[in-house]
Amino acid sequence: IIDIHDYRRMNPKLLYKALIDKVVHDFKVITHVLTKYEWDLAIAVLMSIDRAQHTLWRFFDREHPRYVKDPELEEGLLNIYRKIDEELGKLLEKLPKDVKVIVMSDHGAKRMHYRINVNEALAEEGLLKLKEKPEKPMPLGQLDKRGLIDWERTIAWSWGAYVAQVWINLEGREAKGCVRKEDYEDTCRQVADFLQSMEGPDGEKLRNKVFFKWEIYKGSKVEMMPDITVYFDDLHYGANEMIGFNSLYSLETLKGPDDSNHSERAIFMCNEKPSISIKNLEDVRKLLELLIETI
């Protein structure tokens, strides 16, 4: 994927133009490959939508806490969607009519108010122990490399930037695990209760949701999944794994600022009537069946 370097910190107007140009360039490459070569299966990833959602959301969403009124950018995000629709239409006209086409996203987006600094919160609660606090915000991996985490006394930690992915420092699974297996579920519930109770920066109540691994995952790779997943305020609050803000709240990660968070709503479109019906979250698992059937 050819991306736009450091796009989160670019001038929004320059970024908008670069994203439109990228859509045109991407479809030029995709069209060339699909019309000049033989193929059985082709997959293309369009990153312009993602980049636009994370950087241009505040210009069109009047309910965004950092809304900016700018006539040049208020339709910017939607124009990128429109440009992709236009270019996709041109591509489909050049493909055989019997080609099966699926358009799908791995997540949606919604306005982000703040990020919860999850590891900062866990440290304040005594669930993550530091030997020394960093002088500036630092991701968990760097803290670990510098030997700043006291793993022998750490109960839980979090990865991730959009939803909180929380792991319990389980004995026998983690290198320096200290939570006994017989205490695992009780510890999960203790940590989950704490995170679910988190409030906004002004003490406002947040609509937080917690999910336990044993409730939402199935299959042979369940052990690789986080023990607890947290959606803060119906995903209007993101997560941040960095420590060193001296606050439980932040507006950016190491990669830069963000206008939007990932959301639970996404899209799935197919140019022929699917053989399955998807009406709720449980049905999403049926998508795999449809993809296998289509391929």
Short mmCIF file of C-alpha atoms in Angstrom, two decimals:
data_model
loop_
_atom_site.label_atom_id
_atom_site.label_comp_id
_atom_site.label_asym_id
_atom_site.label_seq_id
_atom_site.Cartn_x
_atom_site.Cartn_y
_atom_site.Cartn_z
CA ILE A 1 0.00 0.00 0.00
CA ILE A 2 1.43 3.38 -1.02
CA ASP A 3 0.47 5.69 1.83
CA ILE A 4 0.75 9.40 2.61
CA HIS A 5 3.58 9.95 5.08
CA ASP A 6 2.68 11.52 8.43
CA TYR A 7 -0.80 12.34 7.13
CA ARG A 8 -2.20 13.08 10.60
CA ARG A 9 0.04 16.12 10.95
CA MET A 10 -0.38 17.50 7.42
CA ASN A 11 -2.18 20.72 6.60
CA PRO A 12 -5.79 19.47 6.13
CA LYS A 13 -6.27 21.24 2.79
CA LEU A 14 -3.05 19.82 1.37
CA LEU A 15 -4.01 16.40 2.72
CA TYR A 16 -7.46 16.59 1.12
CA LYS A 17 -5.92 17.25 -2.30
CA ALA A 18 -3.36 14.48 -1.77
CA LEU A 19 -6.12 12.00 -0.86
CA ILE A 20 -8.16 12.83 -3.97
CA ASP A 21 -5.01 12.40 -6.08
CA LYS A 22 -4.30 9.11 -4.32
CA VAL A 23 -7.78 7.76 -5.17
CA VAL A 24 -7.21 8.53 -8.86
CA HIS A 25 -3.72 7.00 -8.76
CA ASP A 26 -4.89 3.87 -6.93
CA PHE A 27 -7.66 3.18 -9.42
CA LYS A 28 -5.30 3.80 -12.33
CA VAL A 29 -3.04 1.05 -10.98
CA ILE A 30 -5.95 -1.29 -10.16
CA THR A 31 -7.52 -0.80 -13.59
CA HIS A 32 -4.21 -1.48 -15.34
CA VAL A 33 -3.65 -4.72 -13.43
CA LEU A 34 -7.21 -6.01 -13.89
CA THR A 35 -7.44 -5.20 -17.60
CA LYS A 36 -3.91 -6.11 -18.74
CA TYR A 37 -3.27 -9.36 -16.88
CA GLU A 38 -5.05 -12.67 -16.36
CA TRP A 39 -6.30 -13.22 -12.83
CA ASP A 40 -8.66 -15.42 -10.83
CA LEU A 41 -8.88 -13.39 -7.62
CA ALA A 42 -7.99 -9.74 -7.11
CA ILE A 43 -8.02 -7.79 -3.86
CA ALA A 44 -7.43 -4.03 -3.61
CA VAL A 45 -7.17 -1.94 -0.44
CA LEU A 46 -8.17 1.74 -0.61
CA MET A 47 -6.59 3.55 2.32
CA SER A 48 -7.76 7.05 1.35
CA ILE A 49 -11.11 6.55 3.12
CA ASP A 50 -9.42 5.58 6.36
CA ARG A 51 -6.98 8.49 6.23
CA ALA A 52 -9.78 10.95 5.46
CA GLN A 53 -11.98 9.71 8.30
CA HIS A 54 -9.19 10.14 10.83
CA THR A 55 -8.32 13.68 9.72
CA LEU A 56 -11.32 15.39 8.09
CA TRP A 57 -14.20 14.29 10.33
CA ARG A 58 -14.26 17.48 12.38
CA PHE A 59 -14.94 19.59 9.28
CA PHE A 60 -18.27 17.98 8.38
CA ASP A 61 -19.66 16.73 11.71
CA ARG A 62 -21.20 19.71 13.50
CA GLU A 63 -21.53 17.65 16.71
CA HIS A 64 -17.80 17.02 16.85
CA PRO A 65 -16.33 18.66 20.00
CA ARG A 66 -13.55 20.16 17.85
CA TYR A 67 -15.76 21.08 14.89
CA VAL A 68 -14.18 23.57 12.46
CA LYS A 69 -16.31 25.50 9.99
CA ASP A 70 -14.40 25.58 6.71
CA PRO A 71 -16.27 25.87 3.37
CA GLU A 72 -13.38 24.21 1.52
CA LEU A 73 -13.37 21.12 3.73
CA GLU A 74 -16.94 20.65 4.98
CA GLU A 75 -17.64 18.27 2.06
CA GLY A 76 -14.07 16.95 1.91
CA LEU A 77 -14.68 13.57 3.51
CA LEU A 78 -17.86 12.97 1.51
CA ASN A 79 -16.13 14.06 -1.70
CA ILE A 80 -13.52 11.35 -1.22
CA TYR A 81 -16.32 8.78 -0.91
CA ARG A 82 -17.89 10.23 -4.06
CA LYS A 83 -14.59 10.08 -5.94
CA ILE A 84 -14.14 6.43 -5.01
CA ASP A 85 -17.70 5.69 -6.17
CA GLU A 86 -16.97 7.44 -9.47
CA GLU A 87 -13.68 5.61 -10.06
CA LEU A 88 -15.17 2.25 -9.04
CA GLY A 89 -17.98 2.79 -11.54
CA LYS A 90 -15.46 3.40 -14.33
CA LEU A 91 -13.57 0.25 -13.37
CA LEU A 92 -16.67 -1.96 -13.31
CA GLU A 93 -17.59 -0.81 -16.82
CA LYS A 94 -14.30 -2.26 -18.05
CA LEU A 95 -14.70 -5.66 -16.38
CA PRO A 96 -16.69 -8.65 -17.68
CA LYS A 97 -20.31 -8.62 -16.49
CA ASP A 98 -19.95 -11.99 -14.75
CA VAL A 99 -17.18 -10.82 -12.41
CA LYS A 100 -18.29 -11.08 -8.79
CA VAL A 101 -17.50 -7.90 -6.89
CA ILE A 102 -17.47 -7.41 -3.12
CA VAL A 103 -16.95 -4.01 -1.49
CA MET A 104 -16.40 -4.20 2.25
CA SER A 105 -14.72 -2.42 5.14
CA ASP A 106 -13.10 -3.85 8.25
CA HIS A 107 -14.63 -1.12 10.43
CA GLY A 108 -16.63 2.07 10.33
CA ALA A 109 -15.90 5.44 11.94
CA LYS A 110 -17.49 7.96 14.29
CA ARG A 111 -16.41 11.23 15.90
CA MET A 112 -13.91 10.88 18.70
CA HIS A 113 -14.17 13.07 21.78
CA TYR A 114 -11.07 11.95 23.67
CA ARG A 115 -8.81 8.97 24.23
CA ILE A 116 -8.63 7.16 27.54
CA ASN A 117 -5.00 6.59 28.55
CA VAL A 118 -5.73 3.05 29.67
CA ASN A 119 -2.31 2.08 31.00
CA GLU A 120 -2.10 5.39 32.85
CA ALA A 121 -5.44 4.52 34.47
CA LEU A 122 -4.32 0.97 35.30
CA ALA A 123 -1.14 2.36 36.86
CA GLU A 124 -3.09 4.84 39.01
CA GLU A 125 -5.30 1.97 40.19
CA GLY A 126 -2.25 -0.11 41.10
CA LEU A 127 -2.95 -2.74 38.46
CA LEU A 128 0.12 -1.86 36.36
CA LYS A 129 3.31 -1.22 38.31
CA LEU A 130 6.07 1.07 37.06
CA LYS A 131 9.63 1.13 38.38
CA GLU A 132 9.89 4.67 37.09
CA LYS A 133 7.50 6.99 35.25
CA PRO A 134 8.68 8.26 31.83
CA GLU A 135 9.48 11.96 31.41
CA LYS A 136 7.39 12.13 28.22
CA PRO A 137 4.52 10.06 26.76
CA MET A 138 5.82 6.67 25.70
CA PRO A 139 4.15 3.53 24.29
CA LEU A 140 4.15 0.33 26.32
CA GLY A 141 6.74 -1.39 24.12
CA GLN A 142 9.31 1.35 24.73
CA LEU A 143 8.61 1.31 28.46
CA ASP A 144 9.27 -2.43 28.46
CA LYS A 145 12.52 -2.11 26.48
CA ARG A 146 13.77 0.47 28.96
CA GLY A 147 12.94 -1.81 31.90
CA LEU A 148 10.45 0.65 33.40
CA ILE A 149 7.66 -1.89 34.00
CA ASP A 150 7.64 -4.00 37.16
CA TRP A 151 6.12 -7.10 35.57
CA GLU A 152 6.35 -9.24 38.70
CA ARG A 153 3.76 -6.95 40.36
CA THR A 154 1.71 -5.99 37.29
CA ILE A 155 -1.83 -7.41 37.11
CA ALA A 156 -2.96 -6.08 33.71
CA TRP A 157 -1.89 -3.92 30.77
CA SER A 158 -3.48 -2.66 27.56
CA TRP A 159 -2.56 -2.43 23.89
CA GLY A 160 -4.43 -0.68 21.12
CA ALA A 161 -5.48 2.79 20.01
CA TYR A 162 -9.20 2.53 19.22
CA VAL A 163 -10.57 -0.11 21.55
CA ALA A 164 -8.76 -1.13 24.72
CA GLN A 165 -7.29 -4.63 24.39
CA VAL A 166 -6.45 -5.69 27.92
CA TRP A 167 -4.32 -8.65 28.96
CA ILE A 168 -4.10 -10.22 32.40
CA ASN A 169 -0.54 -11.05 33.51
CA LEU A 170 -1.39 -14.72 33.82
CA GLU A 171 1.02 -17.14 35.46
CA GLY A 172 2.20 -19.84 33.05
CA ARG A 173 1.17 -17.84 29.96
CA GLU A 174 3.14 -14.62 30.34
CA ALA A 175 6.91 -14.59 30.85
CA LYS A 176 6.61 -12.92 34.26
CA GLY A 177 3.00 -13.75 35.03
CA CYS A 178 1.85 -13.21 38.61
CA VAL A 179 -1.92 -13.88 38.47
CA ARG A 180 -2.72 -17.48 39.42
CA LYS A 181 -4.91 -19.47 37.04
CA GLU A 182 -7.50 -20.04 39.76
CA ASP A 183 -7.79 -16.24 40.15
CA TYR A 184 -8.01 -15.52 36.42
CA GLU A 185 -11.75 -14.91 35.99
CA ASP A 186 -12.10 -12.95 39.23
CA THR A 187 -9.16 -10.76 38.18
CA CYS A 188 -10.71 -10.22 34.76
CA ARG A 189 -13.93 -9.06 36.38
CA GLN A 190 -12.07 -6.77 38.80
CA VAL A 191 -10.17 -5.07 35.96
CA ALA A 192 -13.28 -4.92 33.76
CA ASP A 193 -15.36 -3.33 36.54
CA PHE A 194 -12.72 -0.64 37.00
CA LEU A 195 -12.50 0.19 33.29
CA GLN A 196 -16.26 0.12 32.84
CA SER A 197 -16.62 2.70 35.62
CA MET A 198 -14.30 5.25 34.00
CA GLU A 199 -15.76 8.73 33.52
CA GLY A 200 -15.04 11.61 31.16
CA PRO A 201 -12.62 14.46 32.00
CA ASP A 202 -15.41 16.55 33.57
CA GLY A 203 -16.85 13.64 35.53
CA GLU A 204 -19.48 12.87 32.91
CA LYS A 205 -20.80 9.31 32.79
CA LEU A 206 -19.58 7.30 29.80
CA ARG A 207 -21.44 4.42 28.14
CA ASN A 208 -18.61 1.92 28.46
CA LYS A 209 -18.92 -1.72 27.40
CA VAL A 210 -16.63 -4.59 28.37
CA PHE A 211 -16.32 -7.95 26.64
CA PHE A 212 -14.60 -11.02 28.06
CA LYS A 213 -12.58 -13.24 25.76
CA TRP A 214 -14.52 -16.38 26.64
CA GLU A 215 -17.78 -14.66 25.67
CA ILE A 216 -16.94 -13.30 22.22
CA TYR A 217 -14.24 -15.48 20.65
CA LYS A 218 -14.40 -19.01 19.32
CA GLY A 219 -11.95 -21.28 17.55
CA SER A 220 -8.45 -22.66 17.96
CA LYS A 221 -6.70 -19.27 18.31
CA VAL A 222 -8.74 -17.87 21.22
CA GLU A 223 -5.67 -17.81 23.45
CA MET A 224 -4.13 -15.14 21.20
CA MET A 225 -7.01 -12.74 21.84
CA PRO A 226 -7.08 -10.08 24.61
CA ASP A 227 -8.66 -11.18 27.87
CA ILE A 228 -10.85 -8.06 28.00
CA THR A 229 -11.96 -5.68 25.24
CA VAL A 230 -13.37 -2.28 26.18
CA TYR A 231 -15.47 0.12 24.11
CA PHE A 232 -15.35 3.52 25.82
CA ASP A 233 -18.51 5.64 25.51
CA ASP A 234 -19.93 3.61 22.62
CA LEU A 235 -16.60 4.22 20.83
CA HIS A 236 -16.83 8.01 20.98
CA TYR A 237 -13.76 7.69 23.21
CA GLY A 238 -10.74 5.85 21.87
CA ALA A 239 -7.99 4.11 23.82
CA ASN A 240 -4.34 5.03 24.18
CA GLU A 241 -1.65 2.67 25.42
CA MET A 242 0.91 5.44 26.08
CA ILE A 243 2.00 6.45 29.57
CA GLY A 244 3.44 9.83 30.55
CA PHE A 245 0.66 12.33 29.85
CA ASN A 246 0.06 12.87 33.59
CA SER A 247 -3.62 12.67 32.70
CA LEU A 248 -6.16 9.95 32.04
CA TYR A 249 -7.18 11.69 28.79
CA SER A 250 -5.40 12.66 25.57
CA LEU A 251 -6.16 13.73 22.01
CA GLU A 252 -3.40 11.93 20.16
CA THR A 253 -1.14 8.90 20.11
CA LEU A 254 2.47 8.57 18.99
CA LYS A 255 1.19 8.72 15.39
CA GLY A 256 -0.56 12.05 15.88
CA PRO A 257 -4.04 13.54 16.44
CA ASP A 258 -7.28 11.86 15.43
CA ASP A 259 -10.74 13.17 14.50
CA SER A 260 -12.53 9.83 14.55
CA ASN A 261 -12.55 6.45 16.24
CA HIS A 262 -13.26 3.07 14.71
CA SER A 263 -16.94 2.15 15.02
CA GLU A 264 -18.86 -1.10 15.12
CA ARG A 265 -20.76 -0.32 11.90
CA ALA A 266 -19.13 -1.16 8.58
CA ILE A 267 -20.23 -1.93 5.02
CA PHE A 268 -20.61 -5.07 2.95
CA MET A 269 -21.85 -4.90 -0.64
CA CYS A 270 -21.98 -7.57 -3.32
CA ASN A 271 -23.07 -7.29 -6.95
CA GLU A 272 -25.18 -10.43 -6.68
CA LYS A 273 -27.74 -11.45 -4.11
CA PRO A 274 -25.93 -13.26 -1.28
CA SER A 275 -27.07 -16.68 -0.13
CA ILE A 276 -27.10 -15.62 3.52
CA SER A 277 -28.94 -13.04 5.58
CA ILE A 278 -27.03 -10.76 7.94
CA LYS A 279 -29.30 -9.06 10.44
CA ASN A 280 -27.25 -8.82 13.63
CA LEU A 281 -23.74 -9.10 15.04
CA GLU A 282 -23.92 -12.87 15.39
CA ASP A 283 -24.63 -13.16 11.66
CA VAL A 284 -21.37 -11.39 10.83
CA ARG A 285 -19.60 -14.73 11.23
CA LYS A 286 -21.57 -15.90 8.20
CA LEU A 287 -19.55 -13.48 6.07
CA LEU A 288 -16.70 -15.96 6.03
CA GLU A 289 -19.02 -18.58 4.56
CA LEU A 290 -20.11 -16.14 1.86
CA LEU A 291 -16.55 -15.12 1.02
CA ILE A 292 -15.46 -18.75 0.69
CA GLU A 293 -18.52 -19.49 -1.42
CA THR A 294 -17.86 -16.49 -3.67
CA ILE A 295 -14.16 -17.17 -4.11
#
